[in-house]
Amino acid sequence: MAVLSGRLCVSATIALVLLLVYEVPLASAQRKKEMVLSEKVSQLMEWTNKRPVIRMNGDKFRRLVKAPPRNYSVIVMFTALQLHRQCVVCKQADEEFQILANSWRYSSAFTNRIFFAMVDFDEGSDVFQMVRSLVSSLK
């Protein structure tokens, strides 16, 4: 179990770095079911006003991070915070990420072009699989 938790922590850290460096490309074709850009930004701003780090599941991630249109960036931390995961590094990283997001939220440089989000393994394992496939395709 400890080996699995360690691998999950390392995978979460690698995924965070990859998302910071590799921006999910925007497709040129728009589908009917996509949210209008202004609706997406309004929703993200509403959530950010409640708490600086937006918790995302697979559906929110696909709609707000992966799907076009998007004129903003989302810095996503992938983590495993549930106690049964025993990821000490995840807890420490979460505390720092919360501080960073909170600092950004109350900074004079704050805009509606950068958002902070988190995907927990137990709430979005499908997103972890999606990112794993993306990473594998880059090798």
PDB file of C-alpha atoms in Angstrom:
ATOM      1  CA  MET A   1       0.000   0.000   0.000  1.00  0.00           C
ATOM      2  CA  ALA A   2       2.863   2.373   0.845  1.00  0.00           C
ATOM      3  CA  VAL A   3       4.467   1.705  -2.554  1.00  0.00           C
ATOM      4  CA  LEU A   4       1.164   2.519  -4.299  1.00  0.00           C
ATOM      5  CA  SER A   5       0.812   5.729  -2.262  1.00  0.00           C
ATOM      6  CA  GLY A   6       4.382   6.702  -3.092  1.00  0.00           C
ATOM      7  CA  ARG A   7       3.799   6.127  -6.798  1.00  0.00           C
ATOM      8  CA  LEU A   8       0.563   8.108  -6.638  1.00  0.00           C
ATOM      9  CA  CYS A   9       2.367  11.022  -4.942  1.00  0.00           C
ATOM     10  CA  VAL A  10       5.135  10.983  -7.549  1.00  0.00           C
ATOM     11  CA  SER A  11       2.581  10.714 -10.364  1.00  0.00           C
ATOM     12  CA  ALA A  12       0.594  13.620  -8.957  1.00  0.00           C
ATOM     13  CA  THR A  13       3.716  15.762  -8.744  1.00  0.00           C
ATOM     14  CA  ILE A  14       4.752  14.897 -12.313  1.00  0.00           C
ATOM     15  CA  ALA A  15       1.243  15.614 -13.592  1.00  0.00           C
ATOM     16  CA  LEU A  16       1.235  19.037 -11.924  1.00  0.00           C
ATOM     17  CA  VAL A  17       4.547  19.933 -13.522  1.00  0.00           C
ATOM     18  CA  LEU A  18       3.359  18.726 -16.919  1.00  0.00           C
ATOM     19  CA  LEU A  19       0.210  20.818 -16.763  1.00  0.00           C
ATOM     20  CA  LEU A  20       2.215  23.866 -15.787  1.00  0.00           C
ATOM     21  CA  VAL A  21       4.546  23.351 -18.758  1.00  0.00           C
ATOM     22  CA  TYR A  22       2.216  21.746 -21.289  1.00  0.00           C
ATOM     23  CA  GLU A  23      -0.995  23.639 -21.978  1.00  0.00           C
ATOM     24  CA  VAL A  24      -3.864  21.460 -23.153  1.00  0.00           C
ATOM     25  CA  PRO A  25      -4.374  22.483 -26.803  1.00  0.00           C
ATOM     26  CA  LEU A  26      -7.587  24.143 -27.866  1.00  0.00           C
ATOM     27  CA  ALA A  27      -9.475  22.566 -30.765  1.00  0.00           C
ATOM     28  CA  SER A  28     -10.649  24.905 -33.486  1.00  0.00           C
ATOM     29  CA  ALA A  29     -14.082  23.312 -33.954  1.00  0.00           C
ATOM     30  CA  GLN A  30     -16.689  24.205 -31.363  1.00  0.00           C
ATOM     31  CA  ARG A  31     -19.398  21.782 -30.341  1.00  0.00           C
ATOM     32  CA  LYS A  32     -22.980  22.708 -29.467  1.00  0.00           C
ATOM     33  CA  LYS A  33     -22.692  21.434 -25.901  1.00  0.00           C
ATOM     34  CA  GLU A  34     -19.741  23.649 -25.007  1.00  0.00           C
ATOM     35  CA  MET A  35     -20.255  26.390 -22.511  1.00  0.00           C
ATOM     36  CA  VAL A  36     -19.954  29.891 -23.879  1.00  0.00           C
ATOM     37  CA  LEU A  37     -16.626  31.438 -22.858  1.00  0.00           C
ATOM     38  CA  SER A  38     -18.224  34.147 -20.737  1.00  0.00           C
ATOM     39  CA  GLU A  39     -20.245  31.508 -18.851  1.00  0.00           C
ATOM     40  CA  LYS A  40     -17.109  29.495 -18.162  1.00  0.00           C
ATOM     41  CA  VAL A  41     -15.203  32.517 -16.866  1.00  0.00           C
ATOM     42  CA  SER A  42     -18.181  33.639 -14.755  1.00  0.00           C
ATOM     43  CA  GLN A  43     -18.468  30.175 -13.220  1.00  0.00           C
ATOM     44  CA  LEU A  44     -14.743  30.033 -12.459  1.00  0.00           C
ATOM     45  CA  MET A  45     -14.811  33.526 -10.934  1.00  0.00           C
ATOM     46  CA  GLU A  46     -17.794  32.618  -8.761  1.00  0.00           C
ATOM     47  CA  TRP A  47     -16.012  29.521  -7.427  1.00  0.00           C
ATOM     48  CA  THR A  48     -12.725  31.434  -6.972  1.00  0.00           C
ATOM     49  CA  ASN A  49     -14.524  34.074  -4.909  1.00  0.00           C
ATOM     50  CA  LYS A  50     -15.727  31.313  -2.563  1.00  0.00           C
ATOM     51  CA  ARG A  51     -12.336  29.580  -2.293  1.00  0.00           C
ATOM     52  CA  PRO A  52      -9.109  30.188  -4.203  1.00  0.00           C
ATOM     53  CA  VAL A  53      -8.585  26.547  -5.226  1.00  0.00           C
ATOM     54  CA  ILE A  54     -11.445  25.079  -7.248  1.00  0.00           C
ATOM     55  CA  ARG A  55     -12.096  21.385  -6.617  1.00  0.00           C
ATOM     56  CA  MET A  56     -12.707  19.569  -9.886  1.00  0.00           C
ATOM     57  CA  ASN A  57     -14.039  16.180 -10.823  1.00  0.00           C
ATOM     58  CA  GLY A  58     -13.819  14.642 -14.292  1.00  0.00           C
ATOM     59  CA  ASP A  59     -16.791  16.542 -15.703  1.00  0.00           C
ATOM     60  CA  LYS A  60     -15.604  19.959 -14.501  1.00  0.00           C
ATOM     61  CA  PHE A  61     -12.082  19.244 -15.747  1.00  0.00           C
ATOM     62  CA  ARG A  62     -13.265  18.284 -19.238  1.00  0.00           C
ATOM     63  CA  ARG A  63     -15.628  21.289 -19.523  1.00  0.00           C
ATOM     64  CA  LEU A  64     -13.475  23.986 -17.955  1.00  0.00           C
ATOM     65  CA  VAL A  65      -9.870  22.933 -18.547  1.00  0.00           C
ATOM     66  CA  LYS A  66      -9.822  20.759 -21.623  1.00  0.00           C
ATOM     67  CA  ALA A  67     -12.713  21.951 -23.788  1.00  0.00           C
ATOM     68  CA  PRO A  68     -12.621  25.073 -25.953  1.00  0.00           C
ATOM     69  CA  PRO A  69     -13.294  27.943 -25.973  1.00  0.00           C
ATOM     70  CA  ARG A  70     -10.756  29.032 -23.385  1.00  0.00           C
ATOM     71  CA  ASN A  71      -8.868  32.307 -23.048  1.00  0.00           C
ATOM     72  CA  TYR A  72      -7.608  31.562 -19.542  1.00  0.00           C
ATOM     73  CA  SER A  73      -5.137  29.198 -17.904  1.00  0.00           C
ATOM     74  CA  VAL A  74      -5.821  26.757 -15.112  1.00  0.00           C
ATOM     75  CA  ILE A  75      -3.016  25.599 -12.855  1.00  0.00           C
ATOM     76  CA  VAL A  76      -4.132  22.171 -11.683  1.00  0.00           C
ATOM     77  CA  MET A  77      -2.714  20.197  -8.794  1.00  0.00           C
ATOM     78  CA  PHE A  78      -3.327  16.473  -8.944  1.00  0.00           C
ATOM     79  CA  THR A  79      -3.363  14.956  -5.487  1.00  0.00           C
ATOM     80  CA  ALA A  80      -4.593  12.180  -3.219  1.00  0.00           C
ATOM     81  CA  LEU A  81      -5.650  13.753   0.067  1.00  0.00           C
ATOM     82  CA  GLN A  82      -7.888  11.020   1.479  1.00  0.00           C
ATOM     83  CA  LEU A  83      -6.437   9.536   4.681  1.00  0.00           C
ATOM     84  CA  HIS A  84      -6.473   5.989   3.331  1.00  0.00           C
ATOM     85  CA  ARG A  85      -4.049   7.086   0.554  1.00  0.00           C
ATOM     86  CA  GLN A  86      -1.415   7.934   3.199  1.00  0.00           C
ATOM     87  CA  CYS A  87       0.184  10.579   0.975  1.00  0.00           C
ATOM     88  CA  VAL A  88       2.108  12.850   3.330  1.00  0.00           C
ATOM     89  CA  VAL A  89       3.654  14.767   0.425  1.00  0.00           C
ATOM     90  CA  CYS A  90       0.172  15.432  -0.975  1.00  0.00           C
ATOM     91  CA  LYS A  91      -0.917  17.111   2.253  1.00  0.00           C
ATOM     92  CA  GLN A  92       2.210  19.289   2.343  1.00  0.00           C
ATOM     93  CA  ALA A  93       1.855  20.207  -1.337  1.00  0.00           C
ATOM     94  CA  ASP A  94      -1.822  21.041  -0.799  1.00  0.00           C
ATOM     95  CA  GLU A  95      -0.977  23.467   1.994  1.00  0.00           C
ATOM     96  CA  GLU A  96       1.564  25.270  -0.202  1.00  0.00           C
ATOM     97  CA  PHE A  97      -0.800  25.267  -3.193  1.00  0.00           C
ATOM     98  CA  GLN A  98      -3.547  26.806  -1.046  1.00  0.00           C
ATOM     99  CA  ILE A  99      -1.146  29.551   0.075  1.00  0.00           C
ATOM    100  CA  LEU A 100      -0.097  30.224  -3.518  1.00  0.00           C
ATOM    101  CA  ALA A 101      -3.689  30.384  -4.793  1.00  0.00           C
ATOM    102  CA  ASN A 102      -4.776  32.571  -1.901  1.00  0.00           C
ATOM    103  CA  SER A 103      -1.853  34.937  -2.498  1.00  0.00           C
ATOM    104  CA  TRP A 104      -2.807  35.186  -6.171  1.00  0.00           C
ATOM    105  CA  ARG A 105      -6.473  35.751  -5.358  1.00  0.00           C
ATOM    106  CA  TYR A 106      -5.717  38.741  -3.133  1.00  0.00           C
ATOM    107  CA  SER A 107      -2.856  40.086  -5.251  1.00  0.00           C
ATOM    108  CA  SER A 108      -3.127  43.386  -7.101  1.00  0.00           C
ATOM    109  CA  ALA A 109      -2.175  41.441 -10.256  1.00  0.00           C
ATOM    110  CA  PHE A 110      -5.238  39.147  -9.987  1.00  0.00           C
ATOM    111  CA  THR A 111      -7.134  38.685 -13.259  1.00  0.00           C
ATOM    112  CA  ASN A 112      -9.792  36.376 -14.630  1.00  0.00           C
ATOM    113  CA  ARG A 113      -7.166  34.751 -16.871  1.00  0.00           C
ATOM    114  CA  ILE A 114      -5.514  32.450 -14.299  1.00  0.00           C
ATOM    115  CA  PHE A 115      -7.288  30.014 -12.012  1.00  0.00           C
ATOM    116  CA  PHE A 116      -6.099  27.410  -9.528  1.00  0.00           C
ATOM    117  CA  ALA A 117      -7.780  24.019  -9.341  1.00  0.00           C
ATOM    118  CA  MET A 118      -7.292  20.653  -7.720  1.00  0.00           C
ATOM    119  CA  VAL A 119      -8.271  17.149  -8.780  1.00  0.00           C
ATOM    120  CA  ASP A 120      -8.215  14.560  -6.019  1.00  0.00           C
ATOM    121  CA  PHE A 121      -7.689  10.973  -7.123  1.00  0.00           C
ATOM    122  CA  ASP A 122     -10.791   9.764  -5.302  1.00  0.00           C
ATOM    123  CA  GLU A 123     -12.969  12.410  -6.988  1.00  0.00           C
ATOM    124  CA  GLY A 124     -11.438  12.314 -10.459  1.00  0.00           C
ATOM    125  CA  SER A 125      -9.560   9.103 -11.165  1.00  0.00           C
ATOM    126  CA  ASP A 126     -10.699   9.394 -14.793  1.00  0.00           C
ATOM    127  CA  VAL A 127      -8.758  12.666 -15.081  1.00  0.00           C
ATOM    128  CA  PHE A 128      -5.637  10.961 -13.735  1.00  0.00           C
ATOM    129  CA  GLN A 129      -6.051   8.298 -16.432  1.00  0.00           C
ATOM    130  CA  MET A 130      -6.520  10.997 -19.088  1.00  0.00           C
ATOM    131  CA  VAL A 131      -3.316  12.756 -18.009  1.00  0.00           C
ATOM    132  CA  ARG A 132      -1.470   9.433 -17.825  1.00  0.00           C
ATOM    133  CA  SER A 133      -2.433   8.722 -21.438  1.00  0.00           C
ATOM    134  CA  LEU A 134      -1.305  12.215 -22.422  1.00  0.00           C
ATOM    135  CA  VAL A 135       2.050  11.728 -20.713  1.00  0.00           C
ATOM    136  CA  SER A 136       2.498   8.315 -22.339  1.00  0.00           C
ATOM    137  CA  SER A 137       1.842   9.788 -25.776  1.00  0.00           C
ATOM    138  CA  LEU A 138       4.607  12.373 -25.222  1.00  0.00           C
ATOM    139  CA  LYS A 139       7.275   9.690 -24.676  1.00  0.00           C
TER     140      LYS A 139
END
